[in-house]
Short mmCIF file of C-alpha atoms in Angstrom, two decimals:
data_model
loop_
_atom_site.label_atom_id
_atom_site.label_comp_id
_atom_site.label_asym_id
_atom_site.label_seq_id
_atom_site.Cartn_x
_atom_site.Cartn_y
_atom_site.Cartn_z
CA ALA A 1 -37.62 3.50 -6.42
CA ASP A 2 -36.63 0.62 -4.54
CA SER A 3 -33.03 1.10 -3.63
CA SER A 4 -32.74 -2.47 -1.76
CA ASN A 5 -30.76 -3.60 -4.97
CA TRP A 6 -28.75 -0.50 -5.07
CA ALA A 7 -25.09 -0.44 -5.15
CA LEU A 8 -22.58 2.44 -5.16
CA VAL A 9 -19.29 2.01 -6.94
CA ASP A 10 -17.11 4.81 -5.57
CA VAL A 11 -13.59 3.99 -4.75
CA VAL A 12 -11.44 5.38 -1.75
CA ASN A 13 -7.92 6.48 -2.39
CA ASP A 14 -4.83 6.82 -0.08
CA MET A 15 -2.69 10.24 0.22
CA ASP A 16 -0.55 8.79 -2.85
CA GLY A 17 -3.54 8.43 -5.12
CA VAL A 18 -3.55 4.57 -5.10
CA VAL A 19 -6.65 2.33 -3.93
CA ARG A 20 -5.50 -0.24 -0.94
CA ARG A 21 -8.86 -0.01 0.88
CA TYR A 22 -12.49 -0.81 0.06
CA ILE A 23 -15.11 0.97 1.50
CA CYS A 24 -18.12 -1.05 2.50
CA ALA A 25 -20.74 1.44 2.56
CA PHE A 26 -21.92 5.23 2.35
CA ALA A 27 -24.94 6.94 4.73
CA ASN A 28 -27.03 9.54 3.10
CA THR A 29 -26.27 13.02 5.76
CA TYR A 30 -29.81 13.75 5.30
CA SER A 31 -31.93 10.47 5.66
CA GLY A 32 -29.36 8.32 7.33
CA GLU A 33 -30.39 5.40 4.70
CA ILE A 34 -27.19 3.15 4.41
CA TYR A 35 -25.96 2.37 0.72
CA PRO A 36 -23.06 -0.25 0.43
CA THR A 37 -20.74 -0.52 -2.25
CA LEU A 38 -20.81 -2.79 -5.20
CA ALA A 39 -18.31 -5.49 -4.07
CA VAL A 40 -19.79 -5.47 -0.46
CA LYS A 41 -23.70 -5.69 -2.12
CA ALA A 42 -22.67 -8.59 -4.39
CA HIS A 43 -20.99 -10.73 -1.66
CA ALA A 44 -24.20 -10.23 0.64
CA SER A 45 -26.20 -11.68 -2.41
CA LEU A 46 -24.15 -14.64 -2.75
CA SER A 47 -23.33 -15.56 0.79
CA GLY A 48 -26.30 -14.24 2.55
CA ASN A 49 -24.46 -12.43 5.12
CA ASP A 50 -25.07 -8.42 4.73
CA ALA A 51 -23.55 -7.84 8.13
CA ILE A 52 -20.92 -5.35 6.57
CA SER A 53 -23.43 -3.89 4.18
CA SER A 54 -24.30 -1.52 6.84
CA ALA A 55 -21.03 -0.79 8.54
CA ALA A 56 -20.84 2.72 6.52
CA GLY A 57 -17.32 4.25 6.65
CA LYS A 58 -15.90 1.22 7.49
CA THR A 59 -12.89 -0.01 5.28
CA PHE A 60 -10.99 -3.20 4.52
CA ARG A 61 -7.71 -3.71 2.92
CA ILE A 62 -8.09 -5.29 -0.82
CA ALA A 63 -6.07 -8.64 -1.13
CA PHE A 64 -5.17 -8.03 -4.72
CA PRO A 65 -4.70 -11.32 -6.70
CA GLY A 66 -2.75 -9.53 -9.34
CA GLY A 67 -2.33 -6.85 -11.70
CA GLY A 68 -4.74 -5.75 -14.83
CA LYS A 69 -4.70 -8.85 -16.38
CA THR A 70 -5.74 -11.37 -13.45
CA PHE A 71 -9.55 -11.18 -14.25
CA ARG A 72 -11.02 -12.43 -17.68
CA LYS A 73 -11.87 -9.59 -19.88
CA VAL A 74 -14.96 -9.98 -22.42
CA PRO A 75 -15.66 -7.13 -24.89
CA PHE A 76 -19.15 -6.09 -24.48
CA TYR A 77 -19.96 -6.49 -28.48
CA GLN A 78 -19.05 -10.24 -28.01
CA VAL A 79 -21.94 -10.52 -25.38
CA VAL A 80 -24.47 -9.01 -27.20
CA ASP A 81 -23.54 -10.74 -30.69
CA ASP A 82 -25.29 -13.92 -30.72
CA THR A 83 -28.05 -15.50 -33.05
CA SER A 84 -30.66 -13.07 -32.85
CA LEU A 85 -28.36 -10.07 -33.79
CA TRP A 86 -26.75 -9.25 -37.09
CA THR A 87 -24.08 -6.72 -36.91
CA LYS A 88 -22.73 -4.49 -39.81
CA ASP A 89 -19.42 -6.46 -40.15
CA GLU A 90 -21.60 -9.68 -40.55
CA GLU A 91 -23.92 -7.51 -42.90
CA GLU A 92 -20.36 -6.79 -44.88
CA TRP A 93 -18.98 -10.46 -44.61
CA GLY A 94 -21.98 -11.85 -45.44
CA GLU A 95 -21.17 -14.68 -42.12
CA SER A 96 -22.74 -15.03 -38.98
CA ILE A 97 -19.88 -14.93 -36.07
CA ASN A 98 -21.92 -15.07 -33.24
CA TRP A 99 -19.39 -14.29 -30.38
CA PHE A 100 -22.07 -14.96 -27.26
CA ASP A 101 -23.10 -18.59 -28.57
CA THR A 102 -19.17 -19.31 -29.10
CA LEU A 103 -18.46 -17.97 -25.33
CA SER A 104 -21.37 -19.92 -23.91
CA GLN A 105 -20.14 -22.94 -25.71
CA GLU A 106 -16.65 -22.63 -23.74
CA GLY A 107 -18.52 -22.17 -20.79
CA VAL A 108 -16.77 -18.62 -19.96
CA PHE A 109 -20.06 -17.52 -18.15
CA LYS A 110 -20.71 -20.61 -16.33
CA ASP A 111 -21.10 -20.67 -12.63
CA LYS A 112 -18.96 -17.14 -12.89
CA ILE A 113 -19.90 -14.18 -11.25
CA VAL A 114 -19.90 -11.18 -13.79
CA LEU A 115 -19.22 -7.75 -13.29
CA VAL A 116 -19.87 -5.00 -16.20
CA GLY A 117 -17.87 -1.63 -16.41
CA ALA A 118 -16.20 0.58 -18.92
CA SER A 119 -12.52 0.43 -19.89
CA MET A 120 -12.26 3.47 -22.50
CA VAL A 121 -9.51 5.82 -21.11
CA GLU A 122 -11.91 8.89 -22.34
CA LEU A 123 -14.20 7.82 -19.34
CA HIS A 124 -11.53 8.13 -16.84
CA ASP A 125 -12.82 5.42 -14.79
CA PHE A 126 -9.08 4.37 -13.99
CA ALA A 127 -7.78 3.73 -10.65
CA LEU A 128 -4.09 3.03 -9.28
CA THR A 129 -3.28 -0.32 -7.62
CA PRO A 130 -0.21 -1.53 -5.32
CA PHE A 131 0.47 -3.36 -8.94
CA SER A 132 0.39 -0.21 -11.12
CA ALA A 133 4.09 0.31 -9.74
CA ASP A 134 7.08 -0.45 -12.49
CA ALA A 135 10.56 0.73 -12.75
CA ALA A 136 9.42 4.39 -14.16
CA GLY A 137 7.20 4.68 -11.04
CA LEU A 138 3.50 4.75 -10.96
CA SER A 139 1.40 4.05 -13.89
CA ALA A 140 -0.90 6.91 -15.34
CA LYS A 141 -3.36 4.79 -16.27
CA GLY A 142 -4.00 2.22 -13.53
CA VAL A 143 -6.99 -0.43 -14.12
CA PRO A 144 -10.51 -0.04 -14.74
CA GLY A 145 -12.72 0.87 -11.76
CA VAL A 146 -14.56 -2.64 -12.23
CA GLU A 147 -11.27 -4.42 -11.45
CA ILE A 148 -11.06 -2.60 -8.34
CA HIS A 149 -14.69 -4.08 -7.56
CA ALA A 150 -13.65 -7.35 -8.53
CA SER A 151 -10.81 -7.61 -6.64
CA ALA A 152 -12.92 -6.42 -3.21
CA LEU A 153 -15.51 -9.21 -4.06
CA HIS A 154 -12.36 -11.86 -4.61
CA THR A 155 -11.04 -10.48 -0.95
CA LEU A 156 -14.53 -11.27 0.51
CA LEU A 157 -15.44 -14.47 -0.85
CA ALA A 158 -11.94 -15.67 -0.34
CA GLY A 159 -11.70 -14.59 3.14
CA HIS A 160 -8.27 -13.46 2.60
CA HIS A 161 -8.48 -10.27 4.78
CA ILE A 162 -5.20 -8.48 5.51
CA ALA A 163 -4.98 -6.76 8.78
CA ASP A 164 -2.33 -4.11 10.38
CA VAL A 165 -0.20 -4.94 13.21
CA SER A 166 -0.94 -3.50 16.73
CA LEU A 167 0.06 0.26 16.74
CA THR A 168 0.99 -0.43 20.28
CA VAL A 169 3.20 -3.51 19.46
CA VAL A 170 4.65 -1.05 16.26
CA TYR A 171 5.41 2.22 18.52
CA GLY A 172 6.83 -0.14 21.59
CA LEU A 173 8.95 -2.11 19.44
CA THR A 174 10.15 0.78 17.69
CA PHE A 175 11.02 2.59 20.93
CA PHE A 176 12.96 -0.39 22.14
CA LEU A 177 15.06 -0.53 19.17
CA CYS A 178 15.71 3.24 18.73
CA LEU A 179 16.59 2.77 22.79
CA ILE A 180 19.35 -0.18 21.91
CA ILE A 181 20.82 2.09 19.21
CA PHE A 182 21.23 4.99 21.51
CA ILE A 183 23.18 2.93 23.77
CA ALA A 184 25.35 1.30 21.61
CA SER A 185 26.44 4.35 20.22
CA ILE A 186 26.98 5.81 23.40
CA LEU A 187 28.74 2.93 24.99
CA ALA A 188 30.46 1.72 21.91
CA ARG A 189 31.95 3.45 18.93
CA ALA A 190 30.13 5.20 16.50
CA TRP A 191 30.52 2.81 13.78
CA ILE A 192 28.58 0.27 16.52
CA GLY A 193 25.79 2.31 16.60
CA ILE A 194 25.61 2.78 12.69
CA LEU A 195 26.07 -1.25 12.25
CA THR A 196 23.47 -1.81 15.04
CA GLY A 197 20.76 0.65 13.07
CA LEU A 198 21.57 -0.81 9.79
CA LEU A 199 20.99 -4.23 10.93
CA PHE A 200 17.82 -3.46 12.70
CA SER A 201 16.44 -1.33 9.53
CA ALA A 202 17.34 -4.51 7.39
CA GLY A 203 15.50 -7.05 9.79
CA TRP A 204 12.48 -4.63 10.30
CA ILE A 205 12.14 -4.62 6.47
CA LEU A 206 12.59 -8.49 6.38
CA VAL A 207 9.97 -9.36 8.91
CA SER A 208 7.49 -6.74 7.70
CA PHE A 209 7.83 -8.93 4.05
CA LYS A 210 7.68 -12.16 6.17
CA LEU A 211 4.58 -10.87 8.05
CA PHE A 212 2.72 -9.74 4.84
CA SER A 213 3.34 -12.91 2.52
CA GLY A 214 3.05 -15.34 5.30
CA GLN A 215 0.10 -14.02 7.83
CA SER A 216 -1.36 -11.39 5.79
CA LEU A 217 -0.28 -8.43 8.47
CA VAL A 218 0.94 -5.12 7.53
CA LEU A 219 4.02 -4.10 9.40
CA PRO A 220 4.62 -0.26 8.77
CA VAL A 221 8.10 0.39 7.41
CA VAL A 222 8.63 4.09 6.73
CA SER A 223 8.14 5.76 9.96
CA PRO A 224 10.09 3.02 12.02
CA LEU A 225 13.05 3.25 9.94
CA PHE A 226 13.01 6.94 10.01
CA ALA A 227 12.63 6.79 13.95
CA MET A 228 15.79 4.84 14.08
CA GLY A 229 17.93 7.01 11.49
CA LEU A 230 16.68 10.28 13.40
CA THR A 231 17.83 8.34 16.75
CA LEU A 232 21.26 7.80 15.32
CA ALA A 233 21.64 10.70 13.40
CA GLY A 234 20.57 12.87 16.81
CA GLN A 235 22.87 10.98 18.96
CA GLN A 236 25.66 11.20 16.66
CA GLY A 237 24.87 14.97 16.10
CA TYR A 238 25.17 15.15 20.08
CA LEU A 239 28.26 13.44 20.46
CA PHE A 240 30.02 15.72 17.86
CA TYR A 241 28.38 18.80 19.65
CA LEU A 242 30.08 17.65 23.07
CA GLU A 243 33.31 16.87 21.26
CA GLN A 244 33.51 20.36 19.90
CA ARG A 245 32.66 21.79 23.03
CA ARG A 246 35.51 19.64 24.87
CA ARG A 247 37.96 20.93 22.08
CA HIS A 248 36.93 24.88 22.82
CA LEU A 249 37.30 23.94 26.47
CA VAL A 250 40.66 22.67 26.59
CA THR A 251 41.75 25.67 24.01
CA GLY A 252 40.32 28.32 26.27
CA MET A 253 41.95 26.93 29.21
CA PHE A 254 45.46 26.26 27.58
CA GLY A 255 45.70 28.29 24.75
CA ARG A 256 47.40 31.32 26.22
CA TYR A 257 50.04 29.29 28.36
CA ILE A 258 51.23 26.01 26.29
CA PRO A 259 52.19 26.04 22.75
CA LYS A 260 49.59 25.44 20.28
CA GLU A 261 51.15 21.80 19.17
CA VAL A 262 51.20 20.96 23.19
CA VAL A 263 47.47 22.07 23.00
CA SER A 264 46.61 19.87 19.98
CA GLU A 265 47.81 16.48 21.57
CA LEU A 266 46.02 17.05 24.54
CA ILE A 267 42.93 17.60 22.31
CA LYS A 268 43.81 14.34 20.45
CA ASP A 269 44.77 12.10 23.55
CA PRO A 270 43.29 14.24 27.02
CA GLY A 271 44.87 11.19 29.23
#
């Protein structure tokens, strides 16, 4: 069979089960033949550019235009119900409805790209997207798989590509901020280091949001904030260890020779 017009519909989930990336193509392990995915194949047919159709294993971030109601949905029974089809309901009512003719008159399908997919829960063709999150956590249902392909095709046609900030920049900036937090905690008081860490964390989150909304750049948040928090906690733990060591040293040197009250004063004010 000719496979030139075939396309695969598998999607790739992240570790948390959410779909954020779209794979361009799959390679047959035995024959080496490349099979593009649905959105990539549709884009190649529409644009005449099939460069990424052969990029087996490569992925791109999907710029989801919205949640589950972003794209117009038309039930299949309305598509097949034209003047040539007399449905059971029409027989019972004795009246012709002709959904498809009505949709055609409204121009629903004119100059549109139509993807056909299932939306029945029983078929288990649902996936979680970044818009599936609500106040109670991730929805267990998600959106029909065809909407994932529609969002991926929309991303390719609109040229709205989402890129990642270079890991070199992320690691270098994280190290620099952690170093400042460490130095601030050493040279100043403890609350200065804590305040510095909180300000840097808030600034990082704000910059991450601005980059994503304005430049379509993804700046990691969790790992840098964890690194800053770990630096602050480790530094404060080290200072606590040094203080406890100093207390034991003073107590061991003078505890046998002078009253405890004097030792306590020495610990509080070594000068």
